[in-house]
PDB file of C-alpha atoms in Angstrom:
ATOM      1  CA  UNK A   2      85.429  98.713 108.837  1.00  0.00           C
ATOM      2  CA  UNK A   3      82.342  96.680 107.902  1.00  0.00           C
ATOM      3  CA  UNK A   4      80.570  99.900 106.800  1.00  0.00           C
ATOM      4  CA  UNK A   5      83.558 100.915 104.703  1.00  0.00           C
ATOM      5  CA  UNK A   6      83.786  97.473 103.128  1.00  0.00           C
ATOM      6  CA  UNK A   7      80.085  97.604 102.271  1.00  0.00           C
ATOM      7  CA  UNK A   8      80.488 101.053 100.728  1.00  0.00           C
ATOM      8  CA  UNK A   9      83.410  99.925  98.633  1.00  0.00           C
ATOM      9  CA  UNK A  10      81.491  96.909  97.426  1.00  0.00           C
ATOM     10  CA  UNK A  11      78.460  98.956  96.514  1.00  0.00           C
ATOM     11  CA  UNK A  12      80.693 101.356  94.544  1.00  0.00           C
ATOM     12  CA  UNK A  13      82.311  98.420  92.726  1.00  0.00           C
ATOM     13  CA  UNK A  14      78.904  97.010  91.819  1.00  0.00           C
ATOM     14  CA  UNK A  15      77.770 100.430  90.606  1.00  0.00           C
ATOM     15  CA  UNK A  16      80.880 100.991  88.462  1.00  0.00           C
ATOM     16  CA  UNK A  17      79.810 101.406  84.827  1.00  0.00           C
ATOM     17  CA  UNK A  18      80.082  98.289  82.644  1.00  0.00           C
ATOM     18  CA  UNK A  19      82.000 100.228  80.011  1.00  0.00           C
ATOM     19  CA  UNK A  20      84.843 101.176  82.377  1.00  0.00           C
ATOM     20  CA  UNK A  21      86.792  97.874  82.228  1.00  0.00           C
ATOM     21  CA  UNK A  22      86.608  97.617  78.419  1.00  0.00           C
ATOM     22  CA  UNK A  23      87.345 101.337  78.028  1.00  0.00           C
ATOM     23  CA  UNK A  24      90.454 101.237  80.215  1.00  0.00           C
ATOM     24  CA  UNK A  25      91.639  98.117  78.397  1.00  0.00           C
ATOM     25  CA  UNK A  26      91.392  99.988  75.100  1.00  0.00           C
ATOM     26  CA  UNK A  27      93.130 103.028  76.479  1.00  0.00           C
ATOM     27  CA  UNK A  28      95.873 100.974  78.052  1.00  0.00           C
ATOM     28  CA  UNK A  29      96.529  99.259  74.741  1.00  0.00           C
ATOM     29  CA  UNK A  30      96.451 102.525  72.819  1.00  0.00           C
ATOM     30  CA  UNK A  31      98.918 104.057  75.288  1.00  0.00           C
ATOM     31  CA  UNK A  32     101.119 100.976  75.187  1.00  0.00           C
ATOM     32  CA  UNK A  33     100.983 100.930  78.991  1.00  0.00           C
ATOM     33  CA  UNK A  34     102.532  97.462  79.298  1.00  0.00           C
ATOM     34  CA  UNK A  35     105.525  98.567  77.233  1.00  0.00           C
ATOM     35  CA  UNK A  36     105.954 101.730  79.359  1.00  0.00           C
ATOM     36  CA  UNK A  37     105.857  99.716  82.551  1.00  0.00           C
ATOM     37  CA  UNK A  38     108.421  97.241  81.235  1.00  0.00           C
ATOM     38  CA  UNK A  39     110.769 100.130  80.491  1.00  0.00           C
ATOM     39  CA  UNK A  40     110.247 101.557  83.965  1.00  0.00           C
ATOM     40  CA  UNK A  41     110.813  98.089  85.478  1.00  0.00           C
ATOM     41  CA  UNK A  42     114.125  97.811  83.707  1.00  0.00           C
ATOM     42  CA  UNK A  43     115.120 101.311  84.877  1.00  0.00           C
ATOM     43  CA  UNK A  44     114.161 100.266  88.411  1.00  0.00           C
ATOM     44  CA  UNK A  45     116.405  97.226  88.334  1.00  0.00           C
ATOM     45  CA  UNK A  46     119.321  99.404  87.162  1.00  0.00           C
ATOM     46  CA  UNK A  47     118.570 101.872  89.923  1.00  0.00           C
ATOM     47  CA  UNK A  48     118.580  99.020  92.404  1.00  0.00           C
ATOM     48  CA  UNK A  49     122.072  98.091  91.274  1.00  0.00           C
ATOM     49  CA  UNK A  50     123.160 101.738  91.724  1.00  0.00           C
ATOM     50  CA  UNK A  51     121.776 101.745  95.283  1.00  0.00           C
ATOM     51  CA  UNK A  52     123.602  98.531  96.060  1.00  0.00           C
ATOM     52  CA  UNK A  53     126.887  99.956  94.769  1.00  0.00           C
ATOM     53  CA  UNK A  54     126.603 103.447  96.265  1.00  0.00           C
ATOM     54  CA  UNK A  55     124.779 102.858  99.533  1.00  0.00           C
ATOM     55  CA  UNK A  56     125.543  99.230 100.376  1.00  0.00           C
ATOM     56  CA  UNK A  57     129.042  99.089  98.848  1.00  0.00           C
ATOM     57  CA  UNK A  58     127.998  96.044  96.784  1.00  0.00           C
ATOM     58  CA  UNK A  59     126.972  93.954  99.787  1.00  0.00           C
ATOM     59  CA  UNK A  60     123.277  93.708  98.966  1.00  0.00           C
ATOM     60  CA  UNK A  61     123.670  90.387  97.217  1.00  0.00           C
ATOM     61  CA  UNK A  62     120.849  88.180  95.929  1.00  0.00           C
ATOM     62  CA  UNK A  63     118.540  89.098  98.822  1.00  0.00           C
ATOM     63  CA  UNK A  64     118.588  92.792  97.931  1.00  0.00           C
ATOM     64  CA  UNK A  65     118.288  92.068  94.177  1.00  0.00           C
ATOM     65  CA  UNK A  66     115.223  89.886  94.858  1.00  0.00           C
ATOM     66  CA  UNK A  67     113.644  92.642  96.952  1.00  0.00           C
ATOM     67  CA  UNK A  68     114.210  95.234  94.263  1.00  0.00           C
ATOM     68  CA  UNK A  69     112.686  92.932  91.619  1.00  0.00           C
ATOM     69  CA  UNK A  70     109.625  92.421  93.821  1.00  0.00           C
ATOM     70  CA  UNK A  71     109.219  96.141  94.425  1.00  0.00           C
ATOM     71  CA  UNK A  72     109.253  96.856  90.664  1.00  0.00           C
ATOM     72  CA  UNK A  73     106.596  94.181  90.035  1.00  0.00           C
ATOM     73  CA  UNK A  74     105.145  94.967  86.597  1.00  0.00           C
ATOM     74  CA  UNK A  75     101.605  93.722  87.430  1.00  0.00           C
ATOM     75  CA  UNK A  76     101.501  96.005  90.500  1.00  0.00           C
ATOM     76  CA  UNK A  77     102.833  98.973  88.467  1.00  0.00           C
ATOM     77  CA  UNK A  78     100.378  98.438  85.620  1.00  0.00           C
ATOM     78  CA  UNK A  79      97.434  97.990  87.971  1.00  0.00           C
ATOM     79  CA  UNK A  80      98.226 101.198  89.830  1.00  0.00           C
ATOM     80  CA  UNK A  81      98.359 103.240  86.612  1.00  0.00           C
ATOM     81  CA  UNK A  82      95.240 101.640  85.181  1.00  0.00           C
ATOM     82  CA  UNK A  83      93.332 102.242  88.421  1.00  0.00           C
ATOM     83  CA  UNK A  84      94.210 105.934  88.495  1.00  0.00           C
ATOM     84  CA  UNK A  85      93.314 106.438  84.834  1.00  0.00           C
ATOM     85  CA  UNK A  86      89.973 104.727  85.494  1.00  0.00           C
ATOM     86  CA  UNK A  87      89.404 106.889  88.613  1.00  0.00           C
ATOM     87  CA  UNK A  88      90.353 110.213  87.103  1.00  0.00           C
ATOM     88  CA  UNK A  89      89.127 110.135  83.510  1.00  0.00           C
ATOM     89  CA  UNK A  90      85.558 110.664  82.403  1.00  0.00           C
ATOM     90  CA  UNK A  91      84.093 108.395  79.709  1.00  0.00           C
ATOM     91  CA  UNK A  92      84.451 111.233  77.152  1.00  0.00           C
ATOM     92  CA  UNK A  93      88.055 111.967  78.057  1.00  0.00           C
ATOM     93  CA  UNK A  94      88.972 108.303  77.985  1.00  0.00           C
ATOM     94  CA  UNK A  95      87.388 107.850  74.548  1.00  0.00           C
ATOM     95  CA  UNK A  96      89.143 110.968  73.133  1.00  0.00           C
ATOM     96  CA  UNK A  97      92.489 109.829  74.531  1.00  0.00           C
ATOM     97  CA  UNK A  98      92.053 106.365  73.099  1.00  0.00           C
ATOM     98  CA  UNK A  99      91.365 107.855  69.656  1.00  0.00           C
ATOM     99  CA  UNK A 100      94.446 110.133  69.815  1.00  0.00           C
ATOM    100  CA  UNK A 101      96.898 107.606  71.179  1.00  0.00           C
ATOM    101  CA  UNK A 102      95.552 104.933  68.832  1.00  0.00           C
ATOM    102  CA  UNK A 103      96.023 107.171  65.816  1.00  0.00           C
ATOM    103  CA  UNK A 104      99.075 107.092  63.536  1.00  0.00           C
ATOM    104  CA  UNK A 105     100.408 110.231  65.147  1.00  0.00           C
ATOM    105  CA  UNK A 106      99.743 109.029  68.675  1.00  0.00           C
ATOM    106  CA  UNK A 107     101.485 105.681  68.024  1.00  0.00           C
ATOM    107  CA  UNK A 108     104.470 107.459  66.433  1.00  0.00           C
ATOM    108  CA  UNK A 109     104.813 109.727  69.488  1.00  0.00           C
ATOM    109  CA  UNK A 110     104.651 106.757  71.883  1.00  0.00           C
ATOM    110  CA  UNK A 111     107.178 104.770  69.809  1.00  0.00           C
ATOM    111  CA  UNK A 112     109.607 107.697  69.827  1.00  0.00           C
ATOM    112  CA  UNK A 113     109.191 108.283  73.583  1.00  0.00           C
ATOM    113  CA  UNK A 114     109.697 104.626  74.446  1.00  0.00           C
ATOM    114  CA  UNK A 115     112.704 104.281  72.142  1.00  0.00           C
ATOM    115  CA  UNK A 116     114.289 107.394  73.641  1.00  0.00           C
ATOM    116  CA  UNK A 117     113.704 106.110  77.130  1.00  0.00           C
ATOM    117  CA  UNK A 118     115.503 102.872  76.242  1.00  0.00           C
ATOM    118  CA  UNK A 119     118.308 104.772  74.597  1.00  0.00           C
ATOM    119  CA  UNK A 120     118.806 106.875  77.736  1.00  0.00           C
ATOM    120  CA  UNK A 121     119.895 103.672  79.518  1.00  0.00           C
ATOM    121  CA  UNK A 122     123.220 104.397  77.826  1.00  0.00           C
ATOM    122  CA  UNK A 123     124.908 107.281  79.729  1.00  0.00           C
ATOM    123  CA  UNK A 124     126.746 108.415  76.573  1.00  0.00           C
ATOM    124  CA  UNK A 125     123.532 108.862  74.621  1.00  0.00           C
ATOM    125  CA  UNK A 126     121.843 110.635  77.513  1.00  0.00           C
ATOM    126  CA  UNK A 127     124.757 113.074  77.889  1.00  0.00           C
ATOM    127  CA  UNK A 128     124.852 113.709  74.146  1.00  0.00           C
ATOM    128  CA  UNK A 129     121.106 114.499  74.184  1.00  0.00           C
ATOM    129  CA  UNK A 130     121.646 117.007  77.067  1.00  0.00           C
ATOM    130  CA  UNK A 131     124.480 118.725  75.163  1.00  0.00           C
ATOM    131  CA  UNK A 132     122.474 118.885  71.945  1.00  0.00           C
ATOM    132  CA  UNK A 133     119.504 120.428  73.706  1.00  0.00           C
ATOM    133  CA  UNK A 134     121.673 123.012  75.448  1.00  0.00           C
ATOM    134  CA  UNK A 135     123.307 124.022  72.174  1.00  0.00           C
ATOM    135  CA  UNK A 136     120.136 124.043  70.051  1.00  0.00           C
ATOM    136  CA  UNK A 137     118.992 127.306  68.526  1.00  0.00           C
ATOM    137  CA  UNK A 138     116.158 128.442  70.823  1.00  0.00           C
ATOM    138  CA  UNK A 139     114.388 130.163  67.904  1.00  0.00           C
ATOM    139  CA  UNK A 140     113.911 126.911  65.985  1.00  0.00           C
ATOM    140  CA  UNK A 141     110.266 125.944  65.589  1.00  0.00           C
ATOM    141  CA  UNK A 142     110.764 122.487  67.102  1.00  0.00           C
ATOM    142  CA  UNK A 143     112.453 123.942  70.191  1.00  0.00           C
ATOM    143  CA  UNK A 144     109.633 126.468  70.646  1.00  0.00           C
ATOM    144  CA  UNK A 145     106.997 123.720  70.271  1.00  0.00           C
ATOM    145  CA  UNK A 146     108.728 121.456  72.831  1.00  0.00           C
ATOM    146  CA  UNK A 147     109.128 124.448  75.164  1.00  0.00           C
ATOM    147  CA  UNK A 148     105.405 125.155  74.872  1.00  0.00           C
ATOM    148  CA  UNK A 149     104.614 121.471  75.440  1.00  0.00           C
ATOM    149  CA  UNK A 150     106.616 121.460  78.618  1.00  0.00           C
ATOM    150  CA  UNK A 151     105.018 124.677  79.836  1.00  0.00           C
ATOM    151  CA  UNK A 152     101.446 123.681  78.912  1.00  0.00           C
ATOM    152  CA  UNK A 153     101.673 120.377  80.763  1.00  0.00           C
ATOM    153  CA  UNK A 154     103.505 121.935  83.729  1.00  0.00           C
ATOM    154  CA  UNK A 155     106.176 119.228  83.369  1.00  0.00           C
ATOM    155  CA  UNK A 156     108.868 121.052  85.337  1.00  0.00           C
ATOM    156  CA  UNK A 157     106.920 121.842  88.541  1.00  0.00           C
ATOM    157  CA  UNK A 158     105.035 118.556  88.506  1.00  0.00           C
ATOM    158  CA  UNK A 159     108.220 116.521  88.089  1.00  0.00           C
ATOM    159  CA  UNK A 160     109.986 118.547  90.781  1.00  0.00           C
ATOM    160  CA  UNK A 161     107.157 117.885  93.214  1.00  0.00           C
ATOM    161  CA  UNK A 162     107.235 114.197  92.310  1.00  0.00           C
ATOM    162  CA  UNK A 163     111.003 113.986  92.818  1.00  0.00           C
ATOM    163  CA  UNK A 164     110.854 115.697  96.235  1.00  0.00           C
ATOM    164  CA  UNK A 165     108.005 113.408  97.312  1.00  0.00           C
ATOM    165  CA  UNK A 166     109.813 110.272  96.154  1.00  0.00           C
ATOM    166  CA  UNK A 167     113.026 111.311  97.903  1.00  0.00           C
ATOM    167  CA  UNK A 168     111.040 112.073 101.055  1.00  0.00           C
ATOM    168  CA  UNK A 169     109.446 108.629 101.083  1.00  0.00           C
ATOM    169  CA  UNK A 170     112.809 107.003 100.383  1.00  0.00           C
ATOM    170  CA  UNK A 171     114.324 108.570 103.459  1.00  0.00           C
ATOM    171  CA  UNK A 172     111.293 107.646 105.561  1.00  0.00           C
ATOM    172  CA  UNK A 173     111.688 104.072 104.467  1.00  0.00           C
ATOM    173  CA  UNK A 174     115.414 104.238 105.077  1.00  0.00           C
ATOM    174  CA  UNK A 175     114.883 105.319 108.671  1.00  0.00           C
ATOM    175  CA  UNK A 176     112.197 102.753 109.279  1.00  0.00           C
ATOM    176  CA  UNK A 177     114.394  99.987 107.772  1.00  0.00           C
ATOM    177  CA  UNK A 178     117.264 100.923 110.083  1.00  0.00           C
ATOM    178  CA  UNK A 179     114.965 101.367 113.041  1.00  0.00           C
ATOM    179  CA  UNK A 180     116.279 104.885 113.699  1.00  0.00           C
ATOM    180  CA  UNK A 181     114.242 107.873 114.887  1.00  0.00           C
ATOM    181  CA  UNK A 182     112.658 109.887 112.058  1.00  0.00           C
ATOM    182  CA  UNK A 183     112.676 113.683 111.780  1.00  0.00           C
ATOM    183  CA  UNK A 184     110.159 114.063 108.978  1.00  0.00           C
ATOM    184  CA  UNK A 185     110.032 117.830 109.079  1.00  0.00           C
ATOM    185  CA  UNK A 186     113.815 118.235 108.911  1.00  0.00           C
ATOM    186  CA  UNK A 187     114.081 115.816 105.931  1.00  0.00           C
ATOM    187  CA  UNK A 188     111.266 117.542 104.068  1.00  0.00           C
ATOM    188  CA  UNK A 189     112.687 120.970 104.800  1.00  0.00           C
ATOM    189  CA  UNK A 190     116.108 119.961 103.432  1.00  0.00           C
ATOM    190  CA  UNK A 191     114.572 118.513 100.283  1.00  0.00           C
ATOM    191  CA  UNK A 192     112.521 121.665  99.695  1.00  0.00           C
ATOM    192  CA  UNK A 193     115.608 123.752 100.404  1.00  0.00           C
ATOM    193  CA  UNK A 194     117.383 121.937  97.558  1.00  0.00           C
ATOM    194  CA  UNK A 195     114.449 122.371  95.159  1.00  0.00           C
ATOM    195  CA  UNK A 196     116.341 124.813  92.971  1.00  0.00           C
ATOM    196  CA  UNK A 197     118.937 122.166  92.213  1.00  0.00           C
ATOM    197  CA  UNK A 198     116.180 119.607  91.612  1.00  0.00           C
ATOM    198  CA  UNK A 199     114.438 122.028  89.258  1.00  0.00           C
ATOM    199  CA  UNK A 200     117.659 122.650  87.285  1.00  0.00           C
ATOM    200  CA  UNK A 201     118.259 118.948  86.872  1.00  0.00           C
ATOM    201  CA  UNK A 202     114.622 118.382  85.894  1.00  0.00           C
ATOM    202  CA  UNK A 203     114.735 121.085  83.208  1.00  0.00           C
ATOM    203  CA  UNK A 204     117.966 119.648  81.836  1.00  0.00           C
ATOM    204  CA  UNK A 205     116.459 116.159  81.669  1.00  0.00           C
ATOM    205  CA  UNK A 206     113.141 117.193  80.193  1.00  0.00           C
ATOM    206  CA  UNK A 207     114.506 119.347  77.407  1.00  0.00           C
ATOM    207  CA  UNK A 208     117.231 116.823  76.637  1.00  0.00           C
ATOM    208  CA  UNK A 209     114.809 113.879  76.559  1.00  0.00           C
ATOM    209  CA  UNK A 210     111.913 115.474  74.692  1.00  0.00           C
ATOM    210  CA  UNK A 211     114.080 117.229  72.040  1.00  0.00           C
ATOM    211  CA  UNK A 212     115.846 113.885  71.520  1.00  0.00           C
ATOM    212  CA  UNK A 213     112.665 111.848  71.464  1.00  0.00           C
ATOM    213  CA  UNK A 214     110.698 114.196  69.199  1.00  0.00           C
ATOM    214  CA  UNK A 215     113.525 115.084  66.789  1.00  0.00           C
ATOM    215  CA  UNK A 216     112.177 112.756  64.038  1.00  0.00           C
ATOM    216  CA  UNK A 217     108.762 114.528  64.125  1.00  0.00           C
ATOM    217  CA  UNK A 218     107.815 117.217  61.640  1.00  0.00           C
ATOM    218  CA  UNK A 219     106.797 120.555  63.046  1.00  0.00           C
ATOM    219  CA  UNK A 220     103.237 119.759  61.992  1.00  0.00           C
ATOM    220  CA  UNK A 221     103.288 116.437  63.922  1.00  0.00           C
ATOM    221  CA  UNK A 222     104.661 118.155  67.000  1.00  0.00           C
ATOM    222  CA  UNK A 223     101.945 120.793  66.711  1.00  0.00           C
ATOM    223  CA  UNK A 224      99.369 117.980  66.590  1.00  0.00           C
ATOM    224  CA  UNK A 225     100.855 116.553  69.791  1.00  0.00           C
ATOM    225  CA  UNK A 226     100.627 119.998  71.400  1.00  0.00           C
ATOM    226  CA  UNK A 227      97.082 120.541  70.159  1.00  0.00           C
ATOM    227  CA  UNK A 228      95.870 117.344  71.797  1.00  0.00           C
ATOM    228  CA  UNK A 229      97.645 118.225  75.053  1.00  0.00           C
ATOM    229  CA  UNK A 230      95.759 121.522  75.097  1.00  0.00           C
ATOM    230  CA  UNK A 231      92.349 119.808  74.955  1.00  0.00           C
ATOM    231  CA  UNK A 232      90.353 118.874  78.043  1.00  0.00           C
ATOM    232  CA  UNK A 233      91.065 115.189  77.417  1.00  0.00           C
ATOM    233  CA  UNK A 234      94.800 115.883  76.989  1.00  0.00           C
ATOM    234  CA  UNK A 235      94.968 117.789  80.276  1.00  0.00           C
ATOM    235  CA  UNK A 236      92.926 115.137  82.032  1.00  0.00           C
ATOM    236  CA  UNK A 237      95.296 112.391  80.882  1.00  0.00           C
ATOM    237  CA  UNK A 238      98.291 114.468  81.941  1.00  0.00           C
ATOM    238  CA  UNK A 239      96.779 115.002  85.392  1.00  0.00           C
ATOM    239  CA  UNK A 240      95.876 111.345  85.765  1.00  0.00           C
ATOM    240  CA  UNK A 241      99.316 110.114  84.728  1.00  0.00           C
ATOM    241  CA  UNK A 242     101.023 112.386  87.270  1.00  0.00           C
ATOM    242  CA  UNK A 243      98.579 111.202  89.935  1.00  0.00           C
ATOM    243  CA  UNK A 244      99.359 107.587  89.000  1.00  0.00           C
ATOM    244  CA  UNK A 245     103.103 107.921  88.873  1.00  0.00           C
ATOM    245  CA  UNK A 246     103.180 109.937  92.137  1.00  0.00           C
ATOM    246  CA  UNK A 247     101.192 107.203  93.871  1.00  0.00           C
ATOM    247  CA  UNK A 248     103.325 104.477  92.400  1.00  0.00           C
ATOM    248  CA  UNK A 249     106.722 106.041  93.058  1.00  0.00           C
ATOM    249  CA  UNK A 250     105.962 107.185  96.582  1.00  0.00           C
ATOM    250  CA  UNK A 251     105.207 103.536  97.418  1.00  0.00           C
ATOM    251  CA  UNK A 252     108.245 102.245  95.498  1.00  0.00           C
ATOM    252  CA  UNK A 253     110.594 104.814  97.051  1.00  0.00           C
ATOM    253  CA  UNK A 254     109.499 103.988 100.576  1.00  0.00           C
ATOM    254  CA  UNK A 255     109.920 100.268  99.957  1.00  0.00           C
ATOM    255  CA  UNK A 256     113.342 100.779  98.377  1.00  0.00           C
ATOM    256  CA  UNK A 257     114.460 102.981 101.240  1.00  0.00           C
ATOM    257  CA  UNK A 258     113.254 100.404 103.760  1.00  0.00           C
ATOM    258  CA  UNK A 259     115.065  97.611 101.912  1.00  0.00           C
ATOM    259  CA  UNK A 260     118.291  99.631 101.946  1.00  0.00           C
ATOM    260  CA  UNK A 261     117.819 100.420 105.632  1.00  0.00           C
ATOM    261  CA  UNK A 262     117.322  96.774 106.553  1.00  0.00           C
ATOM    262  CA  UNK A 263     120.369  95.804 104.495  1.00  0.00           C
ATOM    263  CA  UNK A 264     122.476  98.517 106.216  1.00  0.00           C
ATOM    264  CA  UNK A 265     121.280  97.269 109.581  1.00  0.00           C
ATOM    265  CA  UNK A 266     122.246  93.738 108.717  1.00  0.00           C
ATOM    266  CA  UNK A 267     125.713  94.882 107.597  1.00  0.00           C
ATOM    267  CA  UNK A 268     126.272  96.634 110.930  1.00  0.00           C
ATOM    268  CA  UNK A 269     125.585  93.460 112.886  1.00  0.00           C
TER     269      UNK A 269
END
């Protein structure tokens, strides 16, 4: 442990001086604090759903406090910043900062964040899904969004992330209840249901992105796609998935454990 600590310290001391300032600029350009705040609000709503559906509304203030602590915005922001700093080269970070800080980049982020907030209303979310399903697939915007989803591997990456998060939730649930775990059986069942997960993921992605990007011109959407196809665009995409996977695996386990503990207390 002392050798490991010394190695970590030496790495920290050797970390380039530009990295802290560069990640600050990128985080500002990507409006990372705003994104995390939206995810925090989604998490609190999800906590209420867990209370209603799994605890029959018995979670009370204790469970609400636990959920709020789990979705701590400082912790969430730090995790994403750390992964971006770990995974991006200086060149990729600079290119990403330029793109996201540009007029087009800011417009895209504004639209994505606004759409994410709007999806808090089930009626709007459902309308977006219906609109996407009924849209003419030969329209240029549809084809550009379809290519964006394919290029960034959004379906398979989100499916893997969802399976992983569900897996960690059930591990936490078992640990919270103090019951024996059958990790292989749980994982096998989740993988066995991957076709359903994929269908739901496709529905959400097309509904969300077509809704979010609908105000863009075809040229603006093409610019978004062009950046995604660059080395920097792909590096940012990879880093974000790494960051969110790390974050939501931890969050899911902690939520599952909190639910498990609450269920155990209810049984007493």
